[in-house]
Amino acid sequence: MKKIAQGLLAVVVVGTVGVFAWRMGDLPARAAAPAPMKPVSGPPSESEIPQGEFGDVVRLGEKIFRDPATYAGAYVGNDLRCSNCHLDAGRRAGAAPMGPAYVAYPAYRAKNGHVNSFEERLQGCFRYSMNGKVPPLGDPILVALESYSFFLAKGLPTGEPAPDRGFTELPKPSLPADYARGGEVYAQQCAACHGADGHGQSLGDKVVFPALWGPRSFNWGAGMTSIKSAAEFIHANMPLGLGGTLSVQQAWDVATYIDSQVRPQDPRFTGDVAETRKKHHDTPSSMYGLMVNGALLGDPASTPPAGTVPAKPN
């Protein structure tokens, strides 16, 4: 009797396991774990641009990036190049590289109050940093720049912060940033390239070093008019080839000096300096609308106009 009971128990156990296994077979197979993402060693080199029509557009985008006045002159109003701030043609970490920027969009921007596509973000560069006109969405110039940025983003993840995006965070200085000290730093470290007057230097008709202020520089709507952004860029990258040699204090001081100079008007100017500051510059990082050396920054009487694109010849 005992053996019969044991036999029945075995049948029940085996049967139960068999039913359980059969039921498990009805369930969908568990998805395999995704393969770990390969580490990104850096943006692809120029030699990796593919052949064919897409590669041709990528190469055009790089040409525009390096020399917008030649390849996108109808929309450029100053002597700057994209590569003046996005160093190494948009590849260098610490200088707002274009690959990480590309994968950050679409994204909401408080600057214009809506979700922007990457093309819209590029439009802002023409409007503010280039002090120019906005190419329409779908324009071949924007398509080429977007294609070039897409190429530089190869291997980067989406939906999460990309490494090296923007500028390297800089701690606050031990002393409040100071205009006078910044002027001394500028004279010692910057004027040899950018000129004592900040208007840059040219060799013949070729701009060698860009203007940091004045009528041929970025306007008051550009991101580099943020003292914080300028200090981060300067500390990581300037003097050119000697990035990291200025102290944190020097970077904040000289950024304050540069961003306290006269430059083209903000295209969003409402007609009133105080109102424009309140609406678009209400931050300690902007000097727009403040008095410096007895002059009101942004005053239309002394501020070059925005969007100074030369008229097309007839």
Coordinates of C-alpha atoms in Angstrom, one line a residue:
M1 CA 0.0 0.0 0.0
K2 CA 2.9 2.3 0.9
K3 CA 4.5 1.7 -2.5
I4 CA 1.2 2.4 -4.3
A5 CA 0.9 5.7 -2.5
Q6 CA 4.5 6.6 -3.3
G7 CA 3.8 5.7 -7.0
L8 CA 0.7 7.9 -7.1
L9 CA 2.6 10.8 -5.5
A10 CA 5.3 10.5 -8.1
V11 CA 2.6 10.5 -10.9
V12 CA 1.0 13.6 -9.4
V13 CA 4.3 15.4 -9.0
V14 CA 5.5 14.5 -12.5
G15 CA 2.1 15.3 -14.0
T16 CA 2.0 18.7 -12.2
V17 CA 5.5 19.6 -13.4
G18 CA 4.5 18.5 -16.9
V19 CA 1.3 20.7 -16.9
F20 CA 3.3 23.6 -15.5
A21 CA 6.0 23.2 -18.2
W22 CA 3.3 22.9 -20.8
R23 CA 1.6 26.1 -19.5
M24 CA 5.0 27.9 -19.5
G25 CA 5.3 26.9 -23.1
D26 CA 2.2 28.9 -23.9
L27 CA 3.8 32.1 -22.6
P28 CA 5.7 34.3 -25.0
A29 CA 9.4 33.9 -24.8
R30 CA 11.2 36.5 -22.7
A31 CA 13.0 39.1 -24.8
A32 CA 16.8 38.7 -24.9
A33 CA 18.7 41.4 -23.0
P34 CA 19.9 44.1 -25.4
A35 CA 23.5 44.0 -26.3
P36 CA 25.6 46.5 -24.4
M37 CA 26.2 49.7 -26.4
K38 CA 29.7 50.0 -27.7
P39 CA 31.6 52.9 -26.2
V40 CA 31.8 55.9 -28.4
S41 CA 35.4 56.8 -29.0
G42 CA 34.7 60.2 -30.5
P43 CA 33.1 61.7 -33.6
P44 CA 33.9 60.2 -37.0
S45 CA 36.7 61.7 -39.0
E46 CA 36.3 63.6 -42.2
S47 CA 37.7 60.6 -44.1
E48 CA 34.7 58.5 -42.9
I49 CA 32.1 60.7 -44.7
P50 CA 30.5 58.2 -47.1
Q51 CA 30.5 58.5 -50.9
G52 CA 27.3 59.2 -52.8
E53 CA 24.6 61.8 -52.7
F54 CA 24.2 61.8 -48.9
G55 CA 28.0 62.1 -48.4
D56 CA 28.0 65.1 -50.8
V57 CA 25.4 66.9 -48.7
V58 CA 27.4 66.1 -45.5
R59 CA 30.5 67.5 -47.1
L60 CA 28.6 70.6 -48.1
G61 CA 27.4 71.0 -44.5
E62 CA 31.0 70.9 -43.3
K63 CA 32.0 73.6 -45.9
I64 CA 29.1 75.8 -44.6
F65 CA 30.2 75.1 -41.0
R66 CA 33.8 76.2 -41.7
D67 CA 33.0 79.1 -44.0
P68 CA 29.4 80.3 -43.9
A69 CA 30.1 83.6 -45.5
T70 CA 31.1 81.8 -48.7
Y71 CA 28.6 79.0 -48.7
A72 CA 25.6 80.6 -46.9
G73 CA 26.3 84.3 -47.5
A74 CA 22.7 85.3 -48.1
Y75 CA 22.0 84.5 -44.4
V76 CA 25.2 85.7 -42.7
G77 CA 25.6 89.2 -41.3
N78 CA 29.0 89.2 -39.6
D79 CA 32.5 87.8 -39.9
L80 CA 32.0 84.7 -37.7
R81 CA 32.1 81.0 -38.6
C82 CA 30.3 78.2 -36.9
S83 CA 33.7 76.7 -36.1
N84 CA 34.8 79.8 -34.1
C85 CA 32.8 78.5 -31.2
H86 CA 32.2 74.8 -32.2
L87 CA 36.0 74.1 -32.5
D88 CA 37.6 71.5 -34.7
A89 CA 34.6 71.8 -37.1
G90 CA 32.1 70.8 -34.4
R91 CA 34.1 67.9 -33.0
R92 CA 35.9 69.2 -29.9
A93 CA 34.5 68.3 -26.4
G94 CA 34.2 71.3 -24.2
A95 CA 33.3 73.5 -27.3
A96 CA 29.6 72.5 -27.8
P97 CA 30.3 69.6 -30.3
M98 CA 27.6 69.1 -32.9
G99 CA 27.1 65.4 -32.5
P100 CA 25.8 65.6 -28.9
A101 CA 23.7 68.7 -29.9
Y102 CA 22.0 66.8 -32.7
V103 CA 20.8 63.9 -30.5
A104 CA 19.4 66.4 -27.9
Y105 CA 16.6 67.4 -30.3
P106 CA 13.6 67.7 -30.6
A107 CA 13.6 69.6 -27.3
Y108 CA 11.7 72.4 -25.5
R109 CA 13.5 75.7 -25.5
A110 CA 12.5 78.4 -23.1
K111 CA 14.2 80.9 -25.4
N112 CA 11.3 80.7 -27.9
G113 CA 8.7 78.8 -25.8
H114 CA 8.1 75.7 -27.8
V115 CA 9.6 72.3 -28.8
N116 CA 12.2 72.9 -31.4
S117 CA 13.5 70.6 -34.1
F118 CA 17.2 70.6 -34.8
E119 CA 16.6 72.7 -37.9
E120 CA 14.9 75.3 -35.8
R121 CA 17.9 75.3 -33.5
L122 CA 20.1 75.9 -36.5
Q123 CA 17.9 78.8 -37.6
G124 CA 18.6 80.5 -34.2
C125 CA 22.4 80.3 -34.9
F126 CA 21.9 82.3 -38.1
R127 CA 19.6 84.8 -36.4
Y128 CA 21.7 85.4 -33.3
S129 CA 25.3 84.2 -33.5
M130 CA 25.7 85.1 -37.2
N131 CA 23.6 88.3 -36.8
G132 CA 21.9 87.3 -40.0
K133 CA 18.7 86.2 -41.5
V134 CA 16.9 82.9 -40.9
P135 CA 17.0 80.3 -43.7
P136 CA 13.5 78.8 -44.2
L137 CA 12.9 75.3 -42.9
G138 CA 13.9 72.8 -45.6
D139 CA 16.4 75.1 -47.2
P140 CA 19.4 73.2 -48.6
I141 CA 21.7 75.1 -46.3
L142 CA 19.9 73.8 -43.2
V143 CA 19.6 70.3 -44.6
A144 CA 23.3 70.2 -45.3
L145 CA 24.2 71.4 -41.7
E146 CA 21.7 69.0 -40.2
S147 CA 23.2 66.1 -42.3
Y148 CA 26.7 67.1 -41.2
S149 CA 25.6 67.1 -37.5
F150 CA 23.8 63.8 -38.0
F151 CA 27.1 62.3 -39.3
L152 CA 29.0 63.6 -36.3
A153 CA 26.5 62.0 -34.0
K154 CA 27.3 58.5 -35.2
G155 CA 27.0 56.0 -32.3
L156 CA 25.5 58.5 -29.8
P157 CA 22.4 57.4 -27.8
T158 CA 19.1 59.3 -28.0
G159 CA 16.7 59.9 -25.1
E160 CA 19.4 60.5 -22.6
P161 CA 22.1 63.1 -22.0
A162 CA 24.9 62.7 -24.5
P163 CA 28.4 62.9 -23.3
D164 CA 30.3 66.2 -23.9
R165 CA 27.2 68.2 -24.8
G166 CA 27.6 72.0 -24.6
F167 CA 30.3 73.5 -22.5
T168 CA 32.1 72.1 -19.5
E169 CA 30.5 73.2 -16.3
L170 CA 32.7 75.8 -14.5
P171 CA 32.5 76.5 -10.8
K172 CA 31.7 80.0 -9.6
P173 CA 34.7 82.3 -9.0
S174 CA 35.9 82.9 -5.5
L175 CA 35.4 86.6 -6.0
P176 CA 32.6 88.3 -7.9
A177 CA 33.5 88.6 -11.6
D178 CA 35.0 92.0 -12.3
Y179 CA 35.1 94.1 -15.4
A180 CA 38.4 95.9 -14.6
R181 CA 40.3 92.7 -13.9
G182 CA 38.7 91.2 -17.0
G183 CA 40.1 94.0 -19.1
E184 CA 43.6 93.2 -17.7
V185 CA 43.2 89.5 -18.6
Y186 CA 42.0 90.5 -22.1
A187 CA 45.0 92.8 -22.7
Q188 CA 47.4 90.1 -21.6
Q189 CA 45.8 87.0 -23.1
C190 CA 43.3 87.9 -25.8
A191 CA 44.2 91.2 -27.6
A192 CA 47.1 89.8 -29.6
C193 CA 44.6 87.7 -31.6
H194 CA 41.3 89.5 -31.3
G195 CA 42.6 93.0 -31.3
A196 CA 42.7 95.6 -28.6
D197 CA 39.3 96.9 -29.8
G198 CA 37.8 93.4 -29.9
H199 CA 37.0 93.6 -33.6
G200 CA 39.2 90.7 -34.6
Q201 CA 42.0 90.6 -37.2
S202 CA 42.1 90.0 -40.9
L203 CA 44.8 89.2 -43.5
G204 CA 43.7 90.9 -46.6
D205 CA 40.0 90.0 -47.0
K206 CA 40.3 86.8 -44.9
V207 CA 39.3 86.9 -41.3
V208 CA 41.9 85.2 -39.2
F209 CA 40.6 85.9 -35.7
P210 CA 36.9 86.7 -35.1
A211 CA 35.4 89.8 -33.6
L212 CA 34.3 89.4 -30.0
W213 CA 32.2 92.6 -30.0
G214 CA 31.4 95.5 -32.3
P215 CA 29.3 95.5 -35.5
R216 CA 30.8 92.4 -37.1
S217 CA 30.3 90.1 -34.0
F218 CA 27.4 88.1 -32.6
N219 CA 24.3 90.1 -31.5
W220 CA 22.7 90.4 -28.1
G221 CA 20.5 87.4 -28.7
A222 CA 23.4 85.0 -29.0
G223 CA 24.1 82.4 -26.4
M224 CA 27.7 83.7 -26.0
T225 CA 26.3 86.9 -24.5
S226 CA 25.7 84.8 -21.4
I227 CA 28.7 85.4 -19.1
K228 CA 28.4 81.9 -17.8
S229 CA 28.5 80.3 -21.2
A230 CA 31.4 82.6 -22.3
A231 CA 33.4 81.8 -19.2
E232 CA 32.9 78.0 -19.7
F233 CA 34.0 78.2 -23.3
I234 CA 37.0 80.5 -22.5
H235 CA 38.3 78.4 -19.6
A236 CA 38.2 75.2 -21.6
N237 CA 39.5 76.5 -24.9
M238 CA 41.3 79.9 -24.7
P239 CA 43.8 81.2 -25.5
L240 CA 43.6 79.0 -28.6
G241 CA 45.7 75.9 -28.2
L242 CA 46.2 76.7 -24.5
G243 CA 42.8 75.8 -23.1
G244 CA 42.8 75.3 -19.3
T245 CA 45.6 77.7 -18.6
L246 CA 43.5 80.5 -17.3
S247 CA 42.2 80.3 -13.8
V248 CA 38.5 80.0 -13.0
Q249 CA 38.6 83.6 -11.8
Q250 CA 40.3 84.9 -14.9
A251 CA 37.8 83.1 -17.1
W252 CA 34.8 84.7 -15.3
D253 CA 36.5 88.1 -15.3
V254 CA 37.4 88.2 -19.0
A255 CA 34.0 86.8 -20.0
T256 CA 32.4 89.7 -18.0
Y257 CA 34.6 92.2 -19.8
I258 CA 33.8 90.8 -23.3
D259 CA 30.1 90.6 -22.6
S260 CA 30.0 94.2 -21.4
Q261 CA 30.8 95.7 -24.8
V262 CA 28.7 97.2 -27.5
R263 CA 27.4 94.6 -30.1
P264 CA 24.5 94.4 -32.5
Q265 CA 21.0 94.7 -31.2
D266 CA 18.9 91.7 -30.0
P267 CA 16.5 90.9 -32.9
R268 CA 13.8 90.5 -30.3
F269 CA 14.2 94.2 -29.3
T270 CA 10.7 95.5 -28.4
G271 CA 11.7 99.2 -28.9
D272 CA 12.4 99.6 -25.2
V273 CA 15.7 98.5 -23.6
A274 CA 14.3 97.9 -20.1
E275 CA 11.3 95.9 -21.5
T276 CA 13.7 93.8 -23.7
R277 CA 15.9 93.0 -20.7
K278 CA 12.9 92.0 -18.6
K279 CA 11.6 89.8 -21.3
H280 CA 14.8 88.2 -22.6
H281 CA 17.7 89.0 -20.4
D282 CA 16.5 89.0 -16.9
T283 CA 19.5 87.1 -15.5
P284 CA 22.7 88.0 -13.7
S285 CA 24.6 86.4 -16.6
S286 CA 23.5 89.1 -19.1
M287 CA 24.7 92.7 -19.2
Y288 CA 22.1 93.8 -21.7
G289 CA 20.2 96.8 -20.5
L290 CA 22.7 97.7 -17.8
M291 CA 25.0 100.7 -17.5
V292 CA 28.7 100.1 -18.1
N293 CA 31.2 103.0 -18.1
G294 CA 28.3 105.5 -18.4
A295 CA 26.7 103.8 -21.4
L296 CA 23.5 101.8 -21.5
L297 CA 24.1 98.5 -23.3
G298 CA 21.4 97.9 -25.9
D299 CA 20.7 101.6 -26.3
P300 CA 19.6 102.0 -30.0
A301 CA 21.6 105.2 -30.3
S302 CA 24.9 103.4 -29.9
T303 CA 23.9 99.8 -30.8
P304 CA 24.5 98.4 -34.3
P305 CA 21.4 96.9 -35.9
A306 CA 20.5 93.3 -35.9
G307 CA 20.4 91.2 -39.1
T308 CA 23.0 93.1 -41.1
V309 CA 23.0 90.9 -44.2
P310 CA 24.4 92.8 -47.2
A311 CA 21.8 93.4 -49.9
K312 CA 22.0 91.1 -52.9
P313 CA 23.5 92.8 -56.0
N314 CA 21.0 93.6 -58.7

